[in-house]
Short mmCIF file of C-alpha atoms and ligand atoms in Angstrom, two decimals:
data_model
loop_
_atom_site.label_atom_id
_atom_site.label_comp_id
_atom_site.label_asym_id
_atom_site.label_seq_id
_atom_site.Cartn_x
_atom_site.Cartn_y
_atom_site.Cartn_z
CA MET A 1 113.33 -50.30 62.45
CA ALA A 2 112.43 -48.63 59.18
CA LYS A 3 114.96 -49.38 56.48
CA LYS A 4 116.69 -46.54 54.73
CA ASP A 5 116.15 -45.95 51.05
CA TYR A 6 118.88 -47.78 49.14
CA TYR A 7 119.46 -44.89 46.76
CA GLU A 8 119.79 -42.53 49.70
CA VAL A 9 122.32 -44.85 51.32
CA LEU A 10 124.51 -44.53 48.24
CA GLY A 11 123.81 -40.80 47.93
CA LEU A 12 122.05 -41.21 44.58
CA GLN A 13 118.79 -40.34 42.83
CA LYS A 14 116.39 -43.01 41.67
CA GLY A 15 117.34 -42.79 37.99
CA ALA A 16 121.10 -43.19 38.62
CA SER A 17 123.06 -45.03 35.95
CA GLU A 18 124.69 -48.39 36.51
CA ASN A 19 128.07 -46.69 36.46
CA ASP A 20 127.05 -44.07 39.02
CA ILE A 21 125.88 -46.82 41.34
CA LYS A 22 129.10 -48.73 40.97
CA ARG A 23 131.20 -45.63 41.49
CA ALA A 24 129.25 -44.46 44.53
CA TYR A 25 129.49 -47.92 46.03
CA LYS A 26 133.24 -48.17 45.51
CA ARG A 27 133.84 -44.76 47.02
CA LEU A 28 131.65 -45.32 50.09
CA ALA A 29 132.66 -48.91 50.70
CA SER A 30 136.28 -47.93 50.58
CA LYS A 31 135.66 -45.04 53.00
CA HIS A 32 133.75 -47.10 55.53
CA HIS A 33 135.70 -50.30 55.10
CA PRO A 34 136.32 -51.94 58.52
CA ASP A 35 140.03 -52.25 57.74
CA LYS A 36 140.24 -48.47 57.64
CA ASN A 37 137.96 -47.84 60.60
CA GLN A 38 139.26 -50.22 63.22
CA GLY A 39 136.67 -50.82 65.90
CA SER A 40 134.22 -48.14 64.81
CA LYS A 41 130.69 -49.53 65.27
CA ASN A 42 129.33 -46.67 63.26
CA ALA A 43 131.51 -47.40 60.25
CA GLU A 44 130.69 -51.07 60.53
CA GLU A 45 126.96 -50.34 60.49
CA LYS A 46 127.39 -47.94 57.59
CA PHE A 47 129.48 -50.46 55.68
CA LYS A 48 126.78 -53.08 56.12
CA GLU A 49 124.12 -50.67 54.87
CA ILE A 50 126.16 -49.73 51.83
CA ASN A 51 126.70 -53.34 50.91
CA GLU A 52 123.07 -54.22 51.35
CA ALA A 53 122.07 -51.31 49.11
CA TYR A 54 124.59 -52.28 46.50
CA GLU A 55 123.53 -55.89 46.52
CA VAL A 56 120.13 -54.74 45.30
CA LEU A 57 120.94 -51.70 43.16
CA GLY A 58 123.96 -53.34 41.57
CA ASP A 59 121.81 -56.15 40.22
CA ALA A 60 119.46 -55.23 37.38
CA GLU A 61 116.71 -57.70 38.36
CA LYS A 62 116.71 -56.88 42.05
CA ARG A 63 116.89 -53.21 41.30
CA ALA A 64 113.81 -53.38 39.05
CA ALA A 65 111.92 -55.17 41.83
CA TYR A 66 113.07 -52.62 44.39
CA ASP A 67 112.09 -49.70 42.15
CA GLN A 68 108.61 -51.18 41.87
CA TYR A 69 107.90 -52.52 45.36
CA GLY A 70 110.54 -50.91 47.60
CA HIS A 71 111.83 -52.93 50.56
CA ALA A 72 108.65 -55.03 50.47
CA ALA A 73 110.09 -56.80 47.46
CA PHE A 74 112.55 -58.58 49.73
CA GLU A 75 110.62 -58.99 52.95
CA GLN A 76 108.67 -62.16 52.37
CA GLY A 77 111.49 -64.39 53.46
CA GLY A 78 112.85 -67.33 51.56
CA GLY A 79 114.30 -65.20 48.89
CA ALA A 80 111.26 -63.25 47.63
CA GLY A 81 110.06 -65.49 44.88
CA GLY A 82 111.21 -64.65 41.44
CA PHE A 83 114.36 -62.67 42.14
CA GLY A 84 116.82 -65.46 41.89
CA GLY A 85 116.44 -66.59 45.47
CA GLY A 86 119.59 -66.13 47.39
CA PHE A 87 119.27 -62.52 48.49
CA GLY A 88 120.44 -62.03 52.03
CA GLY A 89 121.51 -65.63 52.33
CA GLY A 90 125.18 -65.20 51.75
CA GLY A 91 126.16 -62.14 53.70
CA PHE A 92 127.51 -59.62 51.24
CA GLY A 93 127.13 -61.09 47.83
CA GLY A 94 128.26 -59.20 44.79
CA PHE A 95 130.90 -57.79 46.97
CA GLU A 96 133.96 -59.73 46.20
CA ASP A 97 133.86 -58.91 42.51
CA ILE A 98 134.12 -55.25 43.10
CA PHE A 99 136.66 -55.53 45.88
CA SER A 100 138.95 -57.71 43.89
CA GLU A 101 139.07 -54.85 41.39
CA MET A 102 139.94 -52.45 44.16
CA PHE A 103 142.37 -54.37 46.29
CA GLY A 104 143.73 -56.90 43.85
CA GLY A 105 141.85 -59.85 45.25
CA GLY A 106 142.28 -61.78 48.42
CA PHE A 107 139.46 -60.10 50.30
CA GLY A 108 137.10 -62.64 51.76
CA GLY A 109 133.52 -61.84 50.87
CA GLY A 110 130.99 -63.36 48.53
CA GLY A 111 131.15 -67.05 49.01
CA ARG A 112 128.19 -67.90 46.85
CA ARG A 113 130.38 -69.69 44.40
CA ASN A 114 133.61 -71.51 44.45
CA ARG A 115 136.26 -68.92 44.03
CA VAL A 116 139.62 -70.03 42.76
CA VAL A 117 142.71 -68.10 43.72
CA ARG A 118 144.17 -66.35 40.71
CA GLY A 119 147.96 -66.21 40.42
CA ASP A 120 149.84 -63.13 41.62
CA ASP A 121 150.51 -60.14 39.40
CA LEU A 122 154.20 -59.53 38.85
CA ARG A 123 156.23 -56.43 38.19
CA TYR A 124 159.32 -56.20 36.03
CA ASP A 125 161.34 -52.99 35.82
CA ILE A 126 163.04 -52.44 32.49
CA GLU A 127 165.58 -49.80 31.54
CA ILE A 128 165.71 -48.56 27.95
CA SER A 129 167.52 -45.79 26.11
CA LEU A 130 165.81 -42.58 25.02
CA GLU A 131 166.11 -43.66 21.38
CA GLU A 132 164.34 -46.94 22.21
CA ALA A 133 161.63 -45.10 24.12
CA VAL A 134 161.01 -42.65 21.28
CA LYS A 135 161.08 -45.16 18.43
CA GLY A 136 159.76 -48.25 20.19
CA CYS A 137 161.64 -51.52 20.50
CA LYS A 138 161.49 -55.22 21.27
CA LYS A 139 163.15 -56.48 24.44
CA ASP A 140 163.83 -59.99 25.64
CA ILE A 141 163.34 -60.40 29.34
CA ARG A 142 163.78 -63.28 31.75
CA ILE A 143 161.57 -63.63 34.78
CA SER A 144 161.54 -66.18 37.52
CA THR A 145 157.95 -67.05 38.39
CA LEU A 146 155.55 -69.77 39.45
CA ALA A 147 154.47 -71.54 36.27
CA GLU A 148 152.16 -74.45 35.59
CA CYS A 149 153.66 -77.82 36.58
CA ASP A 150 154.43 -79.88 33.49
CA THR A 151 153.98 -83.22 35.27
CA CYS A 152 150.36 -82.72 36.36
CA HIS A 153 149.45 -79.83 34.01
CA GLY A 154 148.42 -77.69 36.96
CA SER A 155 145.97 -80.10 38.58
CA GLY A 156 148.33 -80.91 41.46
CA ALA A 157 147.30 -84.57 41.41
CA GLU A 158 149.53 -87.49 40.53
CA LYS A 159 148.52 -89.43 37.44
CA GLY A 160 145.54 -91.66 38.19
CA SER A 161 145.06 -90.24 41.68
CA LYS A 162 141.57 -89.39 42.89
CA VAL A 163 140.46 -85.85 43.63
CA GLU A 164 137.91 -85.59 46.43
CA THR A 165 135.78 -82.85 47.91
CA CYS A 166 137.47 -81.07 50.80
CA SER A 167 135.87 -82.26 54.04
CA HIS A 168 136.83 -79.11 55.94
CA CYS A 169 134.77 -76.70 53.83
CA HIS A 170 132.56 -79.26 52.07
CA GLY A 171 133.84 -78.10 48.72
CA SER A 172 132.96 -74.42 49.02
CA GLY A 173 136.61 -73.41 49.43
CA ARG A 174 135.61 -70.98 52.17
CA ILE A 175 135.11 -71.00 55.90
CA ARG A 176 132.58 -68.68 57.53
CA ARG A 177 133.21 -67.08 60.90
CA GLN A 178 130.87 -65.09 63.09
CA GLN A 179 132.34 -62.00 64.75
CA GLY A 180 129.57 -60.21 66.57
CA PHE A 181 126.84 -59.75 64.01
CA PHE A 182 129.50 -59.55 61.33
CA VAL A 183 130.00 -62.64 59.25
CA THR A 184 133.40 -62.91 57.66
CA GLU A 185 134.61 -65.49 55.24
CA ALA A 186 138.09 -66.74 54.68
CA VAL A 187 139.74 -69.06 52.22
CA CYS A 188 139.65 -72.61 53.56
CA PRO A 189 143.05 -73.34 55.11
CA SER A 190 142.81 -77.02 54.29
CA CYS A 191 142.29 -76.83 50.51
CA HIS A 192 143.39 -73.18 49.98
CA GLY A 193 140.11 -72.35 48.30
CA SER A 194 140.01 -75.06 45.69
CA GLY A 195 137.32 -77.03 47.52
CA LYS A 196 139.13 -80.23 46.57
CA LYS A 197 141.44 -82.62 48.30
CA ILE A 198 143.98 -84.53 46.28
CA GLU A 199 144.49 -88.16 47.22
CA LYS A 200 148.06 -88.36 45.98
CA PRO A 201 149.72 -85.00 45.34
CA CYS A 202 151.97 -84.63 42.31
CA LYS A 203 155.60 -85.21 43.29
CA SER A 204 157.01 -82.41 41.15
CA CYS A 205 154.87 -79.62 42.62
CA HIS A 206 153.71 -81.16 45.94
CA GLY A 207 150.08 -80.72 44.90
CA ASP A 208 150.30 -76.99 44.26
CA GLY A 209 150.00 -77.37 40.49
CA ARG A 210 152.84 -74.94 39.90
CA VAL A 211 156.60 -74.85 40.08
CA GLN A 212 159.22 -72.10 40.07
CA LYS A 213 160.52 -71.55 36.54
CA THR A 214 162.46 -69.04 34.51
CA LYS A 215 160.47 -67.71 31.59
CA ASN A 216 161.86 -65.90 28.55
CA LEU A 217 159.53 -63.32 27.12
CA SER A 218 159.75 -60.92 24.23
CA VAL A 219 158.20 -57.57 25.07
CA THR A 220 157.16 -55.10 22.40
CA ILE A 221 157.57 -51.58 23.72
CA PRO A 222 155.51 -49.05 21.76
CA ALA A 223 157.04 -45.82 20.46
CA GLY A 224 156.67 -42.78 22.70
CA VAL A 225 156.72 -44.44 26.14
CA ASP A 226 158.22 -42.57 29.07
CA THR A 227 159.53 -43.37 32.53
CA GLY A 228 156.73 -44.67 34.74
CA ASN A 229 154.59 -46.07 31.90
CA GLN A 230 153.46 -49.65 32.44
CA LEU A 231 152.74 -52.38 29.95
CA ARG A 232 150.39 -55.14 31.06
CA LEU A 233 151.11 -58.63 29.75
CA SER A 234 147.88 -60.42 30.46
CA GLY A 235 148.30 -63.91 31.93
CA GLU A 236 152.11 -63.69 32.10
CA GLY A 237 152.19 -63.33 35.89
CA ALA A 238 152.41 -66.23 38.33
CA ALA A 239 150.30 -69.29 37.59
CA GLY A 240 147.27 -69.81 39.82
CA GLU A 241 147.05 -72.63 42.34
CA ASN A 242 145.72 -75.92 41.01
CA GLY A 243 145.15 -74.69 37.50
CA ALA A 244 143.54 -71.36 38.44
CA PRO A 245 144.11 -68.46 35.99
CA ALA A 246 147.52 -66.80 36.00
CA GLY A 247 148.09 -63.22 37.14
CA ASP A 248 149.37 -60.46 34.86
CA LEU A 249 152.87 -59.17 34.36
CA TYR A 250 153.41 -55.43 34.53
CA VAL A 251 156.49 -54.14 32.76
CA VAL A 252 157.44 -50.75 34.18
CA ILE A 253 159.48 -48.48 31.90
CA HIS A 254 162.55 -46.54 33.01
CA VAL A 255 164.24 -44.34 30.41
CA ARG A 256 168.00 -43.81 30.87
CA GLU A 257 169.38 -40.31 30.91
CA HIS A 258 170.72 -39.18 27.53
CA ASP A 259 174.04 -37.42 26.90
CA ILE A 260 172.51 -34.77 24.64
CA PHE A 261 168.76 -34.71 25.01
CA GLU A 262 166.50 -34.13 27.92
CA ARG A 263 162.84 -35.01 27.60
CA ASP A 264 159.84 -33.20 28.97
CA GLY A 265 156.60 -34.82 27.85
CA SER A 266 156.63 -34.76 24.07
CA ASN A 267 159.40 -32.16 23.75
CA LEU A 268 163.13 -32.78 23.64
CA TYR A 269 165.62 -30.22 24.88
CA CYS A 270 169.29 -29.83 24.05
CA GLU A 271 172.00 -27.27 24.65
CA VAL A 272 174.09 -26.18 21.68
CA PRO A 273 177.31 -24.22 22.24
CA ILE A 274 178.08 -21.43 19.75
CA SER A 275 181.12 -19.17 19.50
CA PHE A 276 180.70 -15.57 20.54
CA THR A 277 181.60 -14.43 17.05
CA MET A 278 178.71 -16.43 15.66
CA ALA A 279 176.46 -15.08 18.37
CA ALA A 280 177.36 -11.55 17.29
CA LEU A 281 177.47 -11.99 13.50
CA GLY A 282 175.03 -14.85 12.94
CA GLY A 283 175.61 -18.04 10.99
CA GLU A 284 174.51 -21.61 10.69
CA ILE A 285 175.10 -24.54 13.02
CA GLU A 286 174.36 -28.25 12.97
CA VAL A 287 172.11 -29.55 15.69
CA PRO A 288 171.50 -33.21 16.52
CA THR A 289 168.04 -34.77 16.33
CA LEU A 290 167.08 -38.37 17.07
CA ASP A 291 167.06 -39.05 13.35
CA GLY A 292 170.17 -37.27 12.20
CA LYS A 293 171.61 -33.80 12.01
CA LEU A 294 169.80 -30.66 11.05
CA LYS A 295 170.97 -27.16 10.07
CA LEU A 296 169.84 -24.31 12.29
CA LYS A 297 170.18 -20.63 11.37
CA ILE A 298 171.51 -18.44 14.13
CA PRO A 299 170.56 -14.79 13.56
CA ALA A 300 173.03 -11.98 14.28
CA GLU A 301 172.98 -10.55 17.82
CA THR A 302 171.82 -13.79 19.45
CA GLN A 303 172.15 -13.74 23.23
CA THR A 304 173.19 -16.75 25.27
CA GLY A 305 170.26 -18.86 26.51
CA LYS A 306 168.04 -18.10 23.50
CA LEU A 307 165.72 -21.01 22.59
CA PHE A 308 165.20 -22.21 19.04
CA ARG A 309 162.29 -24.51 18.29
CA VAL A 310 162.55 -27.22 15.64
CA ARG A 311 158.97 -28.35 15.02
CA GLY A 312 158.08 -32.03 14.95
CA LYS A 313 161.47 -33.32 16.03
CA GLY A 314 160.34 -34.29 19.52
CA VAL A 315 158.39 -37.35 20.62
CA THR A 316 155.00 -38.74 19.56
CA SER A 317 152.94 -40.12 22.43
CA PRO A 318 152.07 -43.85 22.33
CA ARG A 319 148.44 -42.71 22.02
CA GLY A 320 149.29 -40.96 18.75
CA GLY A 321 148.79 -37.32 17.78
CA TYR A 322 151.39 -34.78 16.76
CA ALA A 323 155.05 -35.11 17.54
CA GLY A 324 156.49 -32.63 20.01
CA ASP A 325 159.33 -30.25 19.22
CA LEU A 326 163.08 -30.18 19.63
CA ILE A 327 164.05 -27.10 21.58
CA CYS A 328 167.67 -26.00 21.25
CA LYS A 329 169.15 -23.63 23.78
CA VAL A 330 172.21 -21.85 22.49
CA VAL A 331 175.01 -21.19 24.93
CA VAL A 332 177.63 -18.62 23.96
CA GLU A 333 181.06 -19.95 24.70
CA THR A 334 183.81 -17.82 26.14
CA PRO A 335 187.02 -18.42 24.15
CA VAL A 336 189.80 -20.11 26.17
CA ALA A 337 193.57 -20.72 25.79
CA LEU A 338 194.13 -17.47 23.88
CA ASN A 339 197.60 -16.48 22.68
CA ASP A 340 199.01 -12.96 23.04
CA LYS A 341 197.92 -11.89 19.60
CA GLN A 342 194.35 -13.02 20.16
CA LYS A 343 194.25 -11.32 23.55
CA ASP A 344 195.51 -8.17 21.91
CA LEU A 345 192.72 -8.30 19.33
CA LEU A 346 190.13 -8.69 22.07
CA HIS A 347 191.59 -5.69 23.95
CA LYS A 348 191.35 -3.67 20.77
CA LEU A 349 187.76 -4.77 20.28
CA GLU A 350 186.91 -3.86 23.87
CA GLU A 351 188.48 -0.40 23.48
CA SER A 352 186.39 0.23 20.39
CA LEU A 353 183.22 -0.69 22.30
CA GLU A 354 184.00 1.22 25.48
CA GLY A 355 181.47 3.72 26.66
CA LYS A 356 178.99 2.85 23.96
CA SER A 357 175.99 1.30 25.64
CA GLN A 358 174.25 0.42 22.35
CA HIS A 359 176.60 -2.56 22.03
CA ARG A 360 175.49 -4.00 25.35
CA PRO A 361 171.69 -4.40 25.34
CA GLN A 362 171.43 -6.02 28.75
CA GLN A 363 173.91 -3.84 30.62
CA GLU A 364 171.80 -0.73 31.06
CA GLY A 365 168.75 -2.53 32.40
CA PHE A 366 170.95 -4.53 34.74
CA LEU A 367 172.72 -1.44 36.14
CA ASP A 368 169.35 0.23 36.76
CA SER A 369 168.15 -2.81 38.66
CA VAL A 370 171.30 -2.85 40.78
CA LYS A 371 170.88 0.83 41.60
CA ASN A 372 167.25 0.29 42.65
CA PHE A 373 168.21 -2.71 44.71
CA PHE A 374 170.77 -0.77 46.77
CA SER A 375 168.62 2.32 47.20
CA ASN A 376 165.70 0.16 48.42
CA LEU A 377 168.10 -1.61 50.78
CA GLY A 378 169.04 1.77 52.26
CA LYS A 379 165.42 2.64 53.00
CA ASN A 380 164.68 -0.38 55.15
ZN1 ZN B 1 152.48 -81.13 39.52
ZN1 ZN B 2 138.48 -76.74 51.95
#
């Protein structure tokens, strides 16, 4: 059977960049992954093709050979001379690297080298105030996690005890299984991937190399963060088995609701009540900002709901740039708990305004709309 062109398999042209190749591979491999296409022979075949193509095109040396000689470069058996040998020998090499990026590890592929099992990534949800989010802060957190065992320093072996090669997997840490023509690999159940067997396991950690501990950490939260932002603390996740690298800790930000301000991206919003006398005659009010009060001029004849923008009093993104704005919405307050004299004054005011539409800018437009609404209703 004639082999398909590797570039064609990945939907690329011959001169494709390294990044294009990687991207195309990720996209296609994810699409045709057997986990997502249960039992589909077609997808399985496609998946195999994609991996074979990537094994060559994803490796600079093999790719150069392929560009020059085509499939013939790999057809002489025994690893085609000068291309590093092992092509085709280990199922889908080069495969695990990219999948561990995609699925966070744990997928059994590769197998050409001894793969240690990295510790788990952890998530910690933290709640902070709006002020803390805008200005940045330091927070002390406590997490309970698997940490390196102090007794054996992560090796899992008791002091002076011998560490031998695992007899189950002969030190590779992996077990290969044949399923049809598909070869799958799994972490060795006997040594959990370490490839080693400990003669006398450490008593404190039972040979795991890690123990459950409570860690205190100080987290620096940069200014400008918002709900949903994550901070990655590299290596602060769970320790790996038998001294393998630790996972990462992700701190996920949640900003508490604020009594006065509401945030939308880099802008802050607040509602400011003003008296109806001020709305009519104009004046000056104090508005709150995150760094103190500020005077705001209210022009005469201000209607309720009008927005006033105070530039630069919003939030600066953690990536920098300009600060957003503070947007104040004025709300005209209706006076309450009036005494007879005050009511009388309002009646007098109302009488003086009666019948004069120039004092009520919104009334006329509103009445027109109402009239149209009812006449349209009558037509239908
Ligand atoms: Zn130990
Ligand atoms: Zn083993």
